[in-house]
Short mmCIF file of N, CA, C and O in Angstrom, two decimals:
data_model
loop_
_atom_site.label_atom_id
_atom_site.label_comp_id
_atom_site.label_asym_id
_atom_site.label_seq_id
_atom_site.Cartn_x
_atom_site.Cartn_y
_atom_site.Cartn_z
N UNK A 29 -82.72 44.15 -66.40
CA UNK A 29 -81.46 44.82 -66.69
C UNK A 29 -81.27 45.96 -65.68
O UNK A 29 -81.58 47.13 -65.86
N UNK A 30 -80.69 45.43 -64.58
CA UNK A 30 -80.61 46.61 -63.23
C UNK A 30 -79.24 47.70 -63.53
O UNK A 30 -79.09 48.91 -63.41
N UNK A 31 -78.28 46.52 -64.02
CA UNK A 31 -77.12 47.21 -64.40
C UNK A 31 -76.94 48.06 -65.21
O UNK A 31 -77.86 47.97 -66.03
N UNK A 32 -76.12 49.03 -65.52
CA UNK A 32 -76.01 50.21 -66.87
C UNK A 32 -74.42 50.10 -67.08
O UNK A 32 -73.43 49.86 -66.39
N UNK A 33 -74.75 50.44 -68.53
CA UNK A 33 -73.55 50.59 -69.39
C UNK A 33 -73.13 51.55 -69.91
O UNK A 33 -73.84 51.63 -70.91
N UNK A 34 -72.33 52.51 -69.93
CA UNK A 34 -71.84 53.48 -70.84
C UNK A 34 -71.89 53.36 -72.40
O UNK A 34 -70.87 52.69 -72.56
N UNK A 35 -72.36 53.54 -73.58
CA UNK A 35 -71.59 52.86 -74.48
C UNK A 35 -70.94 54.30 -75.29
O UNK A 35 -71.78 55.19 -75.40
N UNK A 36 -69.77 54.59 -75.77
CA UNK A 36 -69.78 55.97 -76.25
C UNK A 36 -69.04 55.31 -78.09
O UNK A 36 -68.34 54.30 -78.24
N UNK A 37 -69.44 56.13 -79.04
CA UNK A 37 -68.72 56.30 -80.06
C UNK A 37 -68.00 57.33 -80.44
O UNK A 37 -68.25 58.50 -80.72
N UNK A 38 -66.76 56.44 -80.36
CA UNK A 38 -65.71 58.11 -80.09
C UNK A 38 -65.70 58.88 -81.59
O UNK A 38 -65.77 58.15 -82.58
N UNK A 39 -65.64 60.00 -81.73
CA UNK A 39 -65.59 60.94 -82.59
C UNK A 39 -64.38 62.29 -82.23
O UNK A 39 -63.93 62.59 -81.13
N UNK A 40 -64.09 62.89 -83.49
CA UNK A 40 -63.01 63.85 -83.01
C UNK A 40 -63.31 65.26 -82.54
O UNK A 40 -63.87 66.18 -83.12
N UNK A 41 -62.75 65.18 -81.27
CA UNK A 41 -62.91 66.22 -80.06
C UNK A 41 -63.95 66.11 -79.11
O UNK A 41 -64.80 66.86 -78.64
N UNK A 42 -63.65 65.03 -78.99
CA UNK A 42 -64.66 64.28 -77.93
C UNK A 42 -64.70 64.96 -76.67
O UNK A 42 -63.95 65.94 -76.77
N UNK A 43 -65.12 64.92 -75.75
CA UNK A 43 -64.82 65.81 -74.33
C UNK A 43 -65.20 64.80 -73.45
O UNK A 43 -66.37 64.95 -73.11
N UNK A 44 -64.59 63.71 -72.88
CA UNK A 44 -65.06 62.94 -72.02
C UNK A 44 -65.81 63.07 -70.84
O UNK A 44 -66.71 62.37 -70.38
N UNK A 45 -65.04 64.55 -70.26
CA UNK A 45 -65.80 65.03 -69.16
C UNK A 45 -67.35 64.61 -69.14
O UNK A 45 -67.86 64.00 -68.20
N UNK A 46 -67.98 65.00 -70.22
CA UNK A 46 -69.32 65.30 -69.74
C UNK A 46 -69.83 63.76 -69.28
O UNK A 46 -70.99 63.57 -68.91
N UNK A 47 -69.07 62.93 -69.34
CA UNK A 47 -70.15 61.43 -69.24
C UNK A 47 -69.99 61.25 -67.21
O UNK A 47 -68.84 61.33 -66.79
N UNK A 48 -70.82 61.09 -66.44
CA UNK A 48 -71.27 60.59 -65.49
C UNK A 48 -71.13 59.40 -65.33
O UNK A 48 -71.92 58.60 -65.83
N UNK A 49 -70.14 59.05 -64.64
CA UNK A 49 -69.72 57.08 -64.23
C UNK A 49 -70.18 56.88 -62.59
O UNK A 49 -69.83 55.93 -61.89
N UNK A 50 -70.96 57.90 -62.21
CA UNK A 50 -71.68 57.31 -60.89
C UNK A 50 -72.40 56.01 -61.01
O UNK A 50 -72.28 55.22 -60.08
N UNK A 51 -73.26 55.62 -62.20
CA UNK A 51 -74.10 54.39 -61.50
C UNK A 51 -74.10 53.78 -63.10
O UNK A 51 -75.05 53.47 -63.82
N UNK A 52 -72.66 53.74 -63.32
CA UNK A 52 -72.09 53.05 -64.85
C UNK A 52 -71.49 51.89 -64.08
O UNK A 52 -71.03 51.98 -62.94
N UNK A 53 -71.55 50.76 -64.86
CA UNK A 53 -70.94 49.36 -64.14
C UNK A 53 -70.15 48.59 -65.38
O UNK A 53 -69.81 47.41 -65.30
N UNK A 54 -69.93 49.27 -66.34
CA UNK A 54 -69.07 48.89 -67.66
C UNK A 54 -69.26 50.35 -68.51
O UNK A 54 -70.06 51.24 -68.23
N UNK A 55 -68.24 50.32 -69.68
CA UNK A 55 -68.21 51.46 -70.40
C UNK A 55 -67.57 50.47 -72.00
O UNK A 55 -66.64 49.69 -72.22
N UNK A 56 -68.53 50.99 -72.67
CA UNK A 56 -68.09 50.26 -74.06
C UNK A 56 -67.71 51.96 -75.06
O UNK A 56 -68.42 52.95 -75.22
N UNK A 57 -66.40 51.68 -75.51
CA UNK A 57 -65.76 52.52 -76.79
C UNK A 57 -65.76 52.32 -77.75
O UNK A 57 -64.63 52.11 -78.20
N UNK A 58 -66.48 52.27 -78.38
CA UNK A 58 -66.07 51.89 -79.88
C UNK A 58 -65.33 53.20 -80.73
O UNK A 58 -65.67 54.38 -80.82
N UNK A 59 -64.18 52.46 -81.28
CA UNK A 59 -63.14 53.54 -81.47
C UNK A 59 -63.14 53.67 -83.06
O UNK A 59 -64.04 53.18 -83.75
N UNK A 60 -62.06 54.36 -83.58
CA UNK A 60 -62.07 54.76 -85.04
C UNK A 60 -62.37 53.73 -85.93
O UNK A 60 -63.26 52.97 -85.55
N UNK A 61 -61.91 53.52 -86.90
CA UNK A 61 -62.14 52.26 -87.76
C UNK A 61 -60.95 51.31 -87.32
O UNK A 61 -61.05 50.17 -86.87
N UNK A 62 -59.97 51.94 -87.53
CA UNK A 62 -58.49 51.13 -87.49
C UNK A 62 -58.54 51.30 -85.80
O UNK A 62 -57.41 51.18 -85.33
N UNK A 63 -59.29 51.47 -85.08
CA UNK A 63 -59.01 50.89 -83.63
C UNK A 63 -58.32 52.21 -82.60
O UNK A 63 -57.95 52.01 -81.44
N UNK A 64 -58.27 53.00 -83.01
CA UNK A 64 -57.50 53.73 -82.55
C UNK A 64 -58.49 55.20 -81.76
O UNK A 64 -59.71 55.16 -81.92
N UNK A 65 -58.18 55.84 -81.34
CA UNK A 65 -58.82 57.46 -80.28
C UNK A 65 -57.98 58.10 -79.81
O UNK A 65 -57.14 57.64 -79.04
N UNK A 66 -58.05 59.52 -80.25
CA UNK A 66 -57.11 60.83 -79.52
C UNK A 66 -56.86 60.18 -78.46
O UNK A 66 -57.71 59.55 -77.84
N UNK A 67 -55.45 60.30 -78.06
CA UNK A 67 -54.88 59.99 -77.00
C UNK A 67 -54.12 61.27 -76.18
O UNK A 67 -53.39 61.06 -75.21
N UNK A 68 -54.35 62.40 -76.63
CA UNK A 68 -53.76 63.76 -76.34
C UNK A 68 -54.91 64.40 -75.96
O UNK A 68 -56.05 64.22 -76.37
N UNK A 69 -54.46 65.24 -75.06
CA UNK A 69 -55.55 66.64 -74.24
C UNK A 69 -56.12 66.12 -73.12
O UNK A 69 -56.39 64.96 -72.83
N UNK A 70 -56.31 67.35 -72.41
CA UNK A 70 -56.61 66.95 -71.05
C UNK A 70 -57.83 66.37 -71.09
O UNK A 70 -57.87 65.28 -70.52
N UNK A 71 -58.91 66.78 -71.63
CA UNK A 71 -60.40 65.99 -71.92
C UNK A 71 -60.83 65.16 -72.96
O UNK A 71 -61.87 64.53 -73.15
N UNK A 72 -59.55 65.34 -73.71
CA UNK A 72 -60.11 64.62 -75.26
C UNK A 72 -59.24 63.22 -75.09
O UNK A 72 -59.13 62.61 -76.15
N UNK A 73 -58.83 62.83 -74.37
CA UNK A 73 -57.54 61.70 -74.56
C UNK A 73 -58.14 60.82 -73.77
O UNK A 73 -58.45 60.99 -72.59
N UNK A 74 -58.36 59.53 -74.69
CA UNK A 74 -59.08 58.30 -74.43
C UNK A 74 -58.17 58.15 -72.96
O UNK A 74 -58.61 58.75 -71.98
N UNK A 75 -56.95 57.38 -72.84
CA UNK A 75 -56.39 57.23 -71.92
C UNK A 75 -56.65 57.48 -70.45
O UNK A 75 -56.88 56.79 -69.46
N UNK A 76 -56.52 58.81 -70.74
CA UNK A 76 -57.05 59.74 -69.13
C UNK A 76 -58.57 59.30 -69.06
O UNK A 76 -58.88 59.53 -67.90
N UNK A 77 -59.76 58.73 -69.78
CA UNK A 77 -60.54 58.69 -69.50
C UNK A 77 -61.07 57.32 -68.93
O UNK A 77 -62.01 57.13 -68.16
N UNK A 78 -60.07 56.24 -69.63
CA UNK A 78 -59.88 54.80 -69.34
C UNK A 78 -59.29 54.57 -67.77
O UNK A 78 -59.70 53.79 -66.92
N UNK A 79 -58.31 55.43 -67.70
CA UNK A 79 -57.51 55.60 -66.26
C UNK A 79 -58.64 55.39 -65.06
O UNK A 79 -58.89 54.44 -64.32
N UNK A 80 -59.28 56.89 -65.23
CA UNK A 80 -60.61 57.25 -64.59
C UNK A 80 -61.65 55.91 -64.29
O UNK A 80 -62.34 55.49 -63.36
N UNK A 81 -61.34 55.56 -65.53
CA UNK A 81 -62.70 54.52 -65.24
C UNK A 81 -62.05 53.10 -64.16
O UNK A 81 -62.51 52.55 -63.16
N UNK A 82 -61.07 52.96 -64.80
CA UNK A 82 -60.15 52.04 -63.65
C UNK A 82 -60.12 52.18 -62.81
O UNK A 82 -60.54 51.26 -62.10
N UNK A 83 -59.47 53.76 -61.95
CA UNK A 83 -59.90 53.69 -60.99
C UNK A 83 -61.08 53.72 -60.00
O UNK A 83 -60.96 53.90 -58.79
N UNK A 84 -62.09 53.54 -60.58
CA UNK A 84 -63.79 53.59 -60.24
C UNK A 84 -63.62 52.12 -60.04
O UNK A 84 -64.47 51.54 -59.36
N UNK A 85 -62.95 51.67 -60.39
CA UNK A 85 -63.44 49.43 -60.91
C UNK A 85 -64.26 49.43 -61.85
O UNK A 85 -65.01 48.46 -61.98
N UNK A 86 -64.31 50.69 -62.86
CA UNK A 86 -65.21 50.29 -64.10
C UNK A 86 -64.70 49.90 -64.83
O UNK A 86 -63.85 50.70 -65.22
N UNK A 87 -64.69 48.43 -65.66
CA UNK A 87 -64.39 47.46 -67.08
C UNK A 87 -64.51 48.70 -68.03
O UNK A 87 -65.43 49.50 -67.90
N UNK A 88 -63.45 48.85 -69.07
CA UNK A 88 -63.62 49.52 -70.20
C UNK A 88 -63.38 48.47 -71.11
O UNK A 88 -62.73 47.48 -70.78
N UNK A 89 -63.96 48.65 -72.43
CA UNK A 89 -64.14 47.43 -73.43
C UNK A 89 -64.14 48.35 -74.21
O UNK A 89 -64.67 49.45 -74.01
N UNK A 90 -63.32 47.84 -75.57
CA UNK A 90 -62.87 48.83 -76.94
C UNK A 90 -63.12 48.14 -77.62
O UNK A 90 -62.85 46.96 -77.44
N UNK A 91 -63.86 48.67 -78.89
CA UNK A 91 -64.26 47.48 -79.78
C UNK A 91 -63.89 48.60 -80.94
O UNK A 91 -63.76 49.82 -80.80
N UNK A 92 -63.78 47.88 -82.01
CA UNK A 92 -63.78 48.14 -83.75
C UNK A 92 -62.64 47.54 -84.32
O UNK A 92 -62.07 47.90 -85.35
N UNK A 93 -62.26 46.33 -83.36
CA UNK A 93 -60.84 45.70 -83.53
C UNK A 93 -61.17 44.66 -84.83
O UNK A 93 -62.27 44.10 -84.78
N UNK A 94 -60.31 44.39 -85.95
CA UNK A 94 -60.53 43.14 -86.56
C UNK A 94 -59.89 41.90 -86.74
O UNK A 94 -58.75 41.78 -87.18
N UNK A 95 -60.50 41.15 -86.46
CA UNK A 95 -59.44 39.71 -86.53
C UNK A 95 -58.22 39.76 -85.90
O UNK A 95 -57.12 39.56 -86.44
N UNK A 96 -58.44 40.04 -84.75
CA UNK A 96 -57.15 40.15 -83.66
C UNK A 96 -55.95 40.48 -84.93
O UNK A 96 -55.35 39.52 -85.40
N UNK A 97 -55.74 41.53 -85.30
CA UNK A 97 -54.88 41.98 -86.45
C UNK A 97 -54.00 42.54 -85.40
O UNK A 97 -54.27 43.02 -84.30
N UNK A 98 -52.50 42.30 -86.23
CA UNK A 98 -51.56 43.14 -85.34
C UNK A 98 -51.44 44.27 -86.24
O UNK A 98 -52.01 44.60 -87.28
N UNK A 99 -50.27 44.89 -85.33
CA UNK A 99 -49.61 46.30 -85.79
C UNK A 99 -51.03 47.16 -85.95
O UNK A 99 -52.13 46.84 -85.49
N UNK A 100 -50.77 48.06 -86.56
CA UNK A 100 -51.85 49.69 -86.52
C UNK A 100 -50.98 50.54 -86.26
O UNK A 100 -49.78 50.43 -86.47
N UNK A 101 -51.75 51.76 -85.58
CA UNK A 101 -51.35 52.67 -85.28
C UNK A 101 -50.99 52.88 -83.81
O UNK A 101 -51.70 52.14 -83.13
N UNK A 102 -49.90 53.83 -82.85
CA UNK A 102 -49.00 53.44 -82.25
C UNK A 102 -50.15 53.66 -80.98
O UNK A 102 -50.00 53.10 -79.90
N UNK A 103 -51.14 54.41 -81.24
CA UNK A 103 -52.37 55.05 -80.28
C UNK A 103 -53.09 53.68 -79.87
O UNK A 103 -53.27 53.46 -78.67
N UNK A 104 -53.52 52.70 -80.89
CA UNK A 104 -53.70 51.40 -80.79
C UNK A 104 -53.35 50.80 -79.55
O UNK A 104 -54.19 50.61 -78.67
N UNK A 105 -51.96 50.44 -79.43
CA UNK A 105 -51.24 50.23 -78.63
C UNK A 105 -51.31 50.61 -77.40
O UNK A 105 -51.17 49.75 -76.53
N UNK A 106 -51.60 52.28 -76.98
CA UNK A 106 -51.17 53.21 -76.03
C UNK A 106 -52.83 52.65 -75.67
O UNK A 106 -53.01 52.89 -74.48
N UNK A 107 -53.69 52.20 -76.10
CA UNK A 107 -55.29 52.43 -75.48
C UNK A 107 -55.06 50.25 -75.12
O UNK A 107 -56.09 49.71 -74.72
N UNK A 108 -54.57 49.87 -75.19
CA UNK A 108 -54.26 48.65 -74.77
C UNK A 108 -53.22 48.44 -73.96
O UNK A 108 -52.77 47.30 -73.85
N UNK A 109 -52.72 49.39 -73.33
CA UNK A 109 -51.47 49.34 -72.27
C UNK A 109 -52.78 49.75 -71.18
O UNK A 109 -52.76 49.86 -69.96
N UNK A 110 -53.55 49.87 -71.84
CA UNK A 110 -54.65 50.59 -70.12
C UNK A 110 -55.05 49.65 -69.70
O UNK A 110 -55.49 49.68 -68.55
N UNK A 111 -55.07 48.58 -70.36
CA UNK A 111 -55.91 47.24 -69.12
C UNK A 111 -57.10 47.41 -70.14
O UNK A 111 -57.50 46.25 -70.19
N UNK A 112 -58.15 48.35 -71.26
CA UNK A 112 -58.54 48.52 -71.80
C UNK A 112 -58.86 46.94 -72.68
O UNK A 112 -57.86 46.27 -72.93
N UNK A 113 -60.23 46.38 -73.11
CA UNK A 113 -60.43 44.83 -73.58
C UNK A 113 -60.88 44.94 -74.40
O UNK A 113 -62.08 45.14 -74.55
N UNK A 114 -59.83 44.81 -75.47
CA UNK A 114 -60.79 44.42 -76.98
C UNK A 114 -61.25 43.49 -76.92
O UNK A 114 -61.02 42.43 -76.35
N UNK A 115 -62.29 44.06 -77.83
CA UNK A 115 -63.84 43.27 -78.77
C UNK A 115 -63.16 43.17 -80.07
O UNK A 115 -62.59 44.12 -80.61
N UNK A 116 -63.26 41.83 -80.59
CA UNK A 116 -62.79 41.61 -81.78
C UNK A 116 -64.27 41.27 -82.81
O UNK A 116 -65.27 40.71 -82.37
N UNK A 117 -64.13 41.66 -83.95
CA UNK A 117 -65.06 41.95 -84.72
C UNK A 117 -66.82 42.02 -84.72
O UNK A 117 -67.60 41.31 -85.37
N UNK A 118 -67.14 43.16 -83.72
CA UNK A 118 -68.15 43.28 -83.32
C UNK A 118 -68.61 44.66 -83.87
O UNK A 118 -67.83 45.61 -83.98
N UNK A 119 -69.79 44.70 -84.17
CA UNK A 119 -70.16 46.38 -84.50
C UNK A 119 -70.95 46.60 -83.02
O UNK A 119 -71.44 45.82 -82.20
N UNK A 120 -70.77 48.33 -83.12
CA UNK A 120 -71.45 48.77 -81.79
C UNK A 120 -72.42 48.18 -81.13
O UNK A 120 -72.36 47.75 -79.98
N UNK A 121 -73.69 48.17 -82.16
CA UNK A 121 -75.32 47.55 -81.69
C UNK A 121 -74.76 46.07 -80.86
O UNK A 121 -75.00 45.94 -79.66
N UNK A 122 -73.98 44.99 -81.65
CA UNK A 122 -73.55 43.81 -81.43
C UNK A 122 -72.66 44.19 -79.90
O UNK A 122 -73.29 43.92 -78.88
N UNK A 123 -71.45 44.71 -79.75
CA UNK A 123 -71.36 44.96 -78.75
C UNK A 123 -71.56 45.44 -77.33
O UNK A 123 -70.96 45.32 -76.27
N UNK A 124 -72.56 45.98 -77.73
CA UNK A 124 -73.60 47.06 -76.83
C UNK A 124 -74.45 45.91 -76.45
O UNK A 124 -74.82 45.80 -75.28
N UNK A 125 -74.68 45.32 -77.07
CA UNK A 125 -76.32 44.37 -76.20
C UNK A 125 -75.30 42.95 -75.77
O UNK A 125 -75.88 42.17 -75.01
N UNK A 126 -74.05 42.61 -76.12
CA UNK A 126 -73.38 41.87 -75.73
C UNK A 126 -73.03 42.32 -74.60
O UNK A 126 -72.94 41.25 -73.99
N UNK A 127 -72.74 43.17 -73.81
CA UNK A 127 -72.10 44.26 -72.88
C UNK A 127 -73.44 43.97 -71.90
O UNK A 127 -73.62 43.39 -70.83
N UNK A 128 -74.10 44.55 -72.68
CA UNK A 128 -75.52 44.78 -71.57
C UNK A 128 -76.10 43.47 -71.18
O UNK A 128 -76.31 43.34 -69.97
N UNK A 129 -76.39 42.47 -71.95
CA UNK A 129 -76.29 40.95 -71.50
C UNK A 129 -75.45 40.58 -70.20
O UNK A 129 -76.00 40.18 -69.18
N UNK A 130 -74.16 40.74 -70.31
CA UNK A 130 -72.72 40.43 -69.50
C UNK A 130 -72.80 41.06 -68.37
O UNK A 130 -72.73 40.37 -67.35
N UNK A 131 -72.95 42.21 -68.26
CA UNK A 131 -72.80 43.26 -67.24
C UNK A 131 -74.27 42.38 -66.22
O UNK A 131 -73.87 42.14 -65.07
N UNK A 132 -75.48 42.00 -66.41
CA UNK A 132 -76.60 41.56 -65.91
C UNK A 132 -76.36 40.35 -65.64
O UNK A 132 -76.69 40.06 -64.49
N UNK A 133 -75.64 39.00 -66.62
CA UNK A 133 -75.88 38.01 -65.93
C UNK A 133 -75.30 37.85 -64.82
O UNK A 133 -74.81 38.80 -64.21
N UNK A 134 -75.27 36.52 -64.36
CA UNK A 134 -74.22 36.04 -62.92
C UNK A 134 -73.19 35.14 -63.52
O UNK A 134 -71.97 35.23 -63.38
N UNK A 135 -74.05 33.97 -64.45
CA UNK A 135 -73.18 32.72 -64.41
C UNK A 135 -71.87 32.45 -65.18
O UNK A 135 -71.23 31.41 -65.29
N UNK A 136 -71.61 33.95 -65.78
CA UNK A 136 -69.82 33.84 -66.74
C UNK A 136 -69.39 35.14 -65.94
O UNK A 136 -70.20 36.01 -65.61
N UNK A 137 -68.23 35.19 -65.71
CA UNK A 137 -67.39 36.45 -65.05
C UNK A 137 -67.75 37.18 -66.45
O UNK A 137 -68.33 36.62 -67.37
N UNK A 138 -67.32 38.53 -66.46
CA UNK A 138 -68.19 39.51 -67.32
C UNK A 138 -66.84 39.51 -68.16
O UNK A 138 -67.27 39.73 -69.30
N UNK A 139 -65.36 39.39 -68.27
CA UNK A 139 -64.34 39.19 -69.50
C UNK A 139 -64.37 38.70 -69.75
O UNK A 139 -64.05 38.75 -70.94
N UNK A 140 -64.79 37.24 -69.16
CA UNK A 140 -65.06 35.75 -70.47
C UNK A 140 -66.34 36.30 -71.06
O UNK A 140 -66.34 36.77 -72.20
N UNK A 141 -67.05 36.28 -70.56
CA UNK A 141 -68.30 36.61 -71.41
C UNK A 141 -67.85 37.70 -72.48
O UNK A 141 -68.30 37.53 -73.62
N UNK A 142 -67.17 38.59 -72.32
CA UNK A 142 -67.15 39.29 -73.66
C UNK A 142 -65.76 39.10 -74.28
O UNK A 142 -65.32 40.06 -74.92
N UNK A 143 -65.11 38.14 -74.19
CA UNK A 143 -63.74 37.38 -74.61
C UNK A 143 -64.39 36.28 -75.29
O UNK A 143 -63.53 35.86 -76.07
N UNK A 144 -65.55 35.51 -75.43
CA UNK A 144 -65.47 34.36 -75.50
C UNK A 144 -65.93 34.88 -77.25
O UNK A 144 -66.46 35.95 -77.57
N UNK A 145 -65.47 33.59 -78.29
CA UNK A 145 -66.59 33.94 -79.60
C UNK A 145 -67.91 32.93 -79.53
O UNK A 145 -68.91 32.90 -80.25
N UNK A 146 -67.53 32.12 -78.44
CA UNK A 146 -68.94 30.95 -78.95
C UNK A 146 -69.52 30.96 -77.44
O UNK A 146 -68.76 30.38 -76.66
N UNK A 147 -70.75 31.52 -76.83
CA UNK A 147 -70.80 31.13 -75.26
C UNK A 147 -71.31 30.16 -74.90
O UNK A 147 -71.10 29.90 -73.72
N UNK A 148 -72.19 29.15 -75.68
CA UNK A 148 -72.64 27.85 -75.69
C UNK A 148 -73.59 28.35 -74.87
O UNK A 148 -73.83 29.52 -74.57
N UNK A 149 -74.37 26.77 -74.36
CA UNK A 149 -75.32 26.64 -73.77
C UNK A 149 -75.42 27.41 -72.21
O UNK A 149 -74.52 27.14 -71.42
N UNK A 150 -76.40 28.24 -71.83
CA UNK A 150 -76.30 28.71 -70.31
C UNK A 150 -77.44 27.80 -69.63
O UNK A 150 -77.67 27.89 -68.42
#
């Protein structure tokens, strides 16, 4: 496992600043229950921090999504206009070693691999 992953669980008044994306090669969020993260303030707003990571070429992956459910809340939305990839019904641990799997192998591009629900045989 050469590669590294960010994984953060967002909580309220988060300060993104402090995380270091020098020798991060994915970043996993797992967000509120209903899917959602402050999207306001200069350090606390998921957005600006997703941006950031984009422009690095770092994959951000949001998970606490369920059953590809529509509607929520409008923040929902605003953290999926980022290019931002839900994980549909995964808990952190599950997504985190799914992430860290993906990010290491070669033989699936790293959004199918964490898009897919069944990866079959490698």
């Amino acid at each position: 496992m050469e590669k590294r992953i960010l994984g953060i669980r967002i909580y309220p008044g988060l300060d993104f600043d402090v995380y270091d994306l020098t020798s991060v090669n994915a970043v996993l969020c797992y967000l509120y229950h209903s899917a959602t993260a402050s999207t306001e303030g200069t350090n606390t707003s998921i957005l600006g921090f997703i941006q950031k990571c984009m422009e690095k070429g770092i994959p951000v992956f949001v998970a606490s999504f369920k059953s590809r459910e529509k509607g929520g809340y409008v923040t929902k939305n605003e953290i999926l206009r980022t290019g931002a990839i839900p994980l549909y019904d995964l808990s952190f641990e599950s997504a985190y070693m799914k992430l860290l799997i993906g990010v290491n192998q070669t033989q699936i591009g790293l959004s199918e691999w964490m898009t897919e629900e069944k990866i079959g045989d490698m």
